[in-house]
């Protein structure tokens, strides 16, 4: 039986999602808990995608196979009892036998939180990127319009990638203010390595009025990572939701 | 020269405010940073009061003496550079030579955050007390009225205390809801050991309709810790502000 679970994690103390020897990872902790439940038999966990060191998830999706006879509504409680308290299983559902969390993902939503304030805040130090300057949100919104739609996002992709096809579609970008935070939301059909962090890093340069909004168009056309802005830190990034056909 | 500083800290990784051998404490970290600035001469830090393990501060006040010739507005930057990133100096001011952060405190404000939701939230696990039940806020507000004014708060004080006079005055109590949180605010002239946490623990039993609001009056009159509710966990508690005459 294949299960699909929605999980949340605080990325602060993980070296990313993907399992690695001698590192604390989300996948590693999930597999350790599942292996314990299955009396030592190794259970492989598949995620909708990796998240980097320090990146958080509100609604990551995973799948795995099991032959345990546990009622589906008891699965979150059973798994949470074995997981560390910075990972939480929110929901478990029985999926089709050929369901794949990564391959079948149709859209993803990421959010990025910027703490915009003169002083840092100890309670946000792992949960938002601190920018001690005023940001021009209207200019960032203007800039974001150039990114909507289908483009080759090579300029917004880490050079450390072996993905060949860098064409992706962004369906929606919203940027808004909530108290001393500026929040970015991106919904797209897929995201390249570091794409959201480079998009945010570049938009922040527009917000700081170091670049004009129309430069975004030129950066896209250049298809060259060096033309875009800095990669914003992982701690402000949240994988918010993964969409499937059903 | 005596300096008065407002500091904030995330209590999650501290064994409380007060210095202790072989434990990570807020006072210990502050004194270590100041001693380094003073080239090894030990500088003693005095707080407005202790906070327990896991308890946070948004506006704790400390004082210490120094003969360093640093402009007063540079003190926060200088100290923050030497402090770990879960303590932040927000403001420094020159104080009178006889100013004392604890003795001269006139009023204190504490807030307590309850995360009221069926499921826990990984991002709040160190920052709020999770209660997976509905709370009757109106009943808690009704109950809180019995606590206002001057009372002997022996019933709301940990038995582990050597303070003799347990009479304190509560000037203000507010309880309100913000999204999935219930927030408590207490302003008083002083607080006994664990007092806010026992007040909240008892009010939560009213909110869960295990006790009636009028029981609070009887608990106060009993002057017996065993008549009050459980001590709510430290992680939901924030020392919010300390008030002085000037």
Tab-separated table of N, CA, C and O in Angstrom, chain A residues 8-11 13 56-58 80 85-91 118-123 125-127 178 238, chain B residues 8-11 13 56-58 80 85-91 118-123 125-127 179 238:
chain	number	residue	atom	x	y	z
A	8	UNK	N	5.244	18.915	7.694
A	8	UNK	CA	5.769	20.251	7.957
A	8	UNK	C	7.081	20.080	8.710
A	8	UNK	O	7.222	19.142	9.495
A	9	UNK	N	8.057	20.924	8.440
A	9	UNK	CA	9.270	20.877	9.258
A	9	UNK	C	9.904	22.245	9.401
A	9	UNK	O	9.777	23.109	8.551
A	10	UNK	N	10.553	22.405	10.535
A	10	UNK	CA	11.359	23.580	10.840
A	10	UNK	C	12.763	23.236	10.356
A	10	UNK	O	13.439	22.385	10.935
A	11	UNK	N	13.202	23.866	9.279
A	11	UNK	CA	14.466	23.488	8.653
A	11	UNK	C	15.722	23.906	9.410
A	11	UNK	O	16.826	23.523	9.013
A	13	UNK	N	17.415	23.090	12.007
A	13	UNK	CA	18.412	22.135	12.508
A	13	UNK	C	18.645	20.968	11.557
A	13	UNK	O	19.155	19.928	11.972
A	56	UNK	N	12.431	25.772	5.267
A	56	UNK	CA	11.323	25.201	6.018
A	56	UNK	C	10.246	24.639	5.090
A	56	UNK	O	10.217	24.959	3.908
A	57	UNK	N	9.343	23.853	5.686
A	57	UNK	CA	8.189	23.374	4.916
A	57	UNK	C	6.931	23.449	5.763
A	57	UNK	O	6.923	23.014	6.919
A	58	UNK	N	5.896	24.017	5.170
A	58	UNK	CA	4.571	24.041	5.789
A	58	UNK	C	3.742	22.897	5.213
A	58	UNK	O	2.912	22.310	5.898
A	80	UNK	N	4.252	10.588	14.201
A	80	UNK	CA	4.696	11.734	15.010
A	80	UNK	C	5.296	11.288	16.341
A	80	UNK	O	6.202	11.942	16.865
A	85	UNK	N	10.618	16.554	17.258
A	85	UNK	CA	9.516	17.523	17.278
A	85	UNK	C	9.682	18.693	16.302
A	85	UNK	O	8.860	19.601	16.279
A	86	UNK	N	10.721	18.646	15.445
A	86	UNK	CA	10.789	19.654	14.378
A	86	UNK	C	10.305	19.111	13.025
A	86	UNK	O	10.431	19.788	11.998
A	87	UNK	N	9.737	17.897	13.039
A	87	UNK	CA	9.018	17.372	11.859
A	87	UNK	C	7.632	16.956	12.334
A	87	UNK	O	7.503	16.337	13.395
A	88	UNK	N	6.614	17.284	11.560
A	88	UNK	CA	5.249	16.919	11.938
A	88	UNK	C	4.507	16.370	10.724
A	88	UNK	O	4.483	17.007	9.663
A	89	UNK	N	3.915	15.186	10.879
A	89	UNK	CA	3.035	14.660	9.836
A	89	UNK	C	1.645	15.238	10.073
A	89	UNK	O	1.059	15.055	11.140
A	90	UNK	N	1.131	15.978	9.078
A	90	UNK	CA	-0.147	16.669	9.241
A	90	UNK	C	-1.294	15.786	8.769
A	90	UNK	O	-2.354	15.765	9.371
A	91	UNK	N	-1.045	15.032	7.700
A	91	UNK	CA	-2.129	14.258	7.098
A	91	UNK	C	-1.546	13.061	6.379
A	91	UNK	O	-0.464	13.157	5.789
A	118	UNK	N	14.931	47.931	11.417
A	118	UNK	CA	16.272	48.404	11.739
A	118	UNK	C	17.044	47.354	12.545
A	118	UNK	O	18.178	46.995	12.216
A	119	UNK	N	16.414	46.835	13.600
A	119	UNK	CA	17.063	45.854	14.462
A	119	UNK	C	16.636	44.437	14.088
A	119	UNK	O	15.500	44.220	13.662
A	120	UNK	N	17.523	43.456	14.299
A	120	UNK	CA	17.070	42.067	14.139
A	120	UNK	C	16.090	41.697	15.261
A	120	UNK	O	15.852	42.478	16.172
A	121	UNK	N	15.502	40.516	15.162
A	121	UNK	CA	14.560	40.035	16.162
A	121	UNK	C	14.986	38.607	16.487
A	121	UNK	O	15.043	37.762	15.593
A	122	UNK	N	15.316	38.363	17.749
A	122	UNK	CA	15.842	37.032	18.103
A	122	UNK	C	14.863	35.915	17.740
A	122	UNK	O	15.280	34.790	17.455
A	123	UNK	N	13.567	36.212	17.748
A	123	UNK	CA	12.570	35.163	17.501
A	123	UNK	C	12.402	34.854	16.010
A	123	UNK	O	11.782	33.874	15.636
A	125	UNK	N	15.218	34.973	13.912
A	125	UNK	CA	16.563	34.830	13.344
A	125	UNK	C	16.713	33.601	12.456
A	125	UNK	O	17.539	33.599	11.536
A	126	UNK	N	15.936	32.540	12.709
A	126	UNK	CA	15.996	31.345	11.851
A	126	UNK	C	14.820	31.242	10.889
A	126	UNK	O	14.716	30.264	10.150
A	127	UNK	N	13.903	32.231	10.929
A	127	UNK	CA	12.625	32.078	10.220
A	127	UNK	C	12.344	33.163	9.186
A	127	UNK	O	11.300	33.133	8.542
A	178	UNK	N	3.144	42.550	6.038
A	178	UNK	CA	2.375	42.218	7.234
A	178	UNK	C	3.212	42.637	8.436
A	178	UNK	O	4.237	42.032	8.719
A	238	UNK	N	10.015	28.983	2.582
A	238	UNK	CA	9.080	27.941	3.023
A	238	UNK	C	8.448	27.272	1.807
A	238	UNK	O	7.835	27.953	0.982
B	8	UNK	N	16.635	41.489	24.621
B	8	UNK	CA	15.645	40.490	24.218
B	8	UNK	C	16.378	39.167	24.094
B	8	UNK	O	17.550	39.139	23.721
B	9	UNK	N	15.732	38.084	24.452
B	9	UNK	CA	16.359	36.779	24.205
B	9	UNK	C	15.325	35.707	23.935
B	9	UNK	O	14.197	35.768	24.409
B	10	UNK	N	15.758	34.755	23.127
B	10	UNK	CA	14.987	33.550	22.850
B	10	UNK	C	15.429	32.536	23.900
B	10	UNK	O	16.559	32.044	23.883
B	11	UNK	N	14.549	32.220	24.851
B	11	UNK	CA	14.927	31.389	25.994
B	11	UNK	C	15.116	29.908	25.674
B	11	UNK	O	15.574	29.153	26.547
B	13	UNK	N	17.209	27.937	24.242
B	13	UNK	CA	18.477	27.226	24.444
B	13	UNK	C	19.217	27.676	25.696
B	13	UNK	O	20.413	27.447	25.825
B	56	UNK	N	11.142	33.385	27.568
B	56	UNK	CA	11.694	34.363	26.635
B	56	UNK	C	11.613	35.781	27.205
B	56	UNK	O	10.895	36.027	28.164
B	57	UNK	N	12.344	36.689	26.572
B	57	UNK	CA	12.234	38.100	26.945
B	57	UNK	C	12.207	38.966	25.701
B	57	UNK	O	13.033	38.811	24.803
B	58	UNK	N	11.242	39.881	25.671
B	58	UNK	CA	11.163	40.886	24.616
B	58	UNK	C	11.779	42.185	25.134
B	58	UNK	O	12.385	42.947	24.384
B	80	UNK	N	26.368	43.395	20.817
B	80	UNK	CA	25.746	42.384	19.941
B	80	UNK	C	26.777	41.625	19.114
B	80	UNK	O	26.591	40.446	18.812
B	85	UNK	N	23.573	34.804	18.870
B	85	UNK	CA	22.459	35.452	18.164
B	85	UNK	C	21.088	35.170	18.764
B	85	UNK	O	20.079	35.613	18.220
B	86	UNK	N	21.026	34.501	19.935
B	86	UNK	CA	19.731	34.392	20.625
B	86	UNK	C	19.598	35.385	21.779
B	86	UNK	O	18.631	35.320	22.551
B	87	UNK	N	20.567	36.308	21.894
B	87	UNK	CA	20.439	37.459	22.807
B	87	UNK	C	20.694	38.703	21.970
B	87	UNK	O	21.627	38.726	21.173
B	88	UNK	N	19.872	39.733	22.175
B	88	UNK	CA	20.039	40.977	21.424
B	88	UNK	C	19.905	42.164	22.373
B	88	UNK	O	18.930	42.264	23.114
B	89	UNK	N	20.898	43.062	22.350
B	89	UNK	CA	20.794	44.318	23.090
B	89	UNK	C	20.055	45.302	22.198
B	89	UNK	O	20.505	45.594	21.081
B	90	UNK	N	18.907	45.777	22.667
B	90	UNK	CA	18.053	46.653	21.857
B	90	UNK	C	18.410	48.112	22.082
B	90	UNK	O	18.411	48.916	21.162
B	91	UNK	N	18.738	48.456	23.322
B	91	UNK	CA	18.966	49.864	23.666
B	91	UNK	C	19.891	49.940	24.862
B	91	UNK	O	19.812	49.107	25.765
B	118	UNK	N	-5.907	21.910	16.936
B	118	UNK	CA	-5.905	20.450	17.044
B	118	UNK	C	-4.482	19.898	16.907
B	118	UNK	O	-4.031	19.105	17.724
B	119	UNK	N	-3.776	20.364	15.874
B	119	UNK	CA	-2.418	19.871	15.625
B	119	UNK	C	-1.376	20.827	16.189
B	119	UNK	O	-1.603	22.039	16.199
B	120	UNK	N	-0.220	20.319	16.614
B	120	UNK	CA	0.866	21.239	16.968
B	120	UNK	C	1.402	21.929	15.705
B	120	UNK	O	0.985	21.624	14.595
B	121	UNK	N	2.305	22.878	15.901
B	121	UNK	CA	2.910	23.621	14.791
B	121	UNK	C	4.412	23.628	15.064
B	121	UNK	O	4.841	24.115	16.114
B	122	UNK	N	5.195	23.060	14.129
B	122	UNK	CA	6.640	22.940	14.386
B	122	UNK	C	7.288	24.300	14.648
B	122	UNK	O	8.272	24.381	15.381
B	123	UNK	N	6.726	25.372	14.062
B	123	UNK	CA	7.357	26.683	14.205
B	123	UNK	C	7.034	27.345	15.542
B	123	UNK	O	7.650	28.330	15.917
B	125	UNK	N	6.769	25.367	18.415
B	125	UNK	CA	6.975	24.378	19.476
B	125	UNK	C	7.779	24.894	20.656
B	125	UNK	O	7.589	24.417	21.773
B	126	UNK	N	8.646	25.890	20.440
B	126	UNK	CA	9.422	26.472	21.551
B	126	UNK	C	8.884	27.827	21.978
B	126	UNK	O	9.456	28.453	22.878
B	127	UNK	N	7.814	28.301	21.333
B	127	UNK	CA	7.393	29.696	21.508
B	127	UNK	C	5.971	29.874	22.008
B	127	UNK	O	5.517	31.010	22.170
B	179	UNK	N	-5.662	34.930	15.519
B	179	UNK	CA	-5.622	33.715	14.692
B	179	UNK	C	-5.767	32.476	15.587
B	179	UNK	O	-6.759	32.391	16.312
B	238	UNK	N	6.701	35.227	28.135
B	238	UNK	CA	7.598	36.295	27.674
B	238	UNK	C	7.612	37.433	28.698
B	238	UNK	O	6.541	37.980	29.014
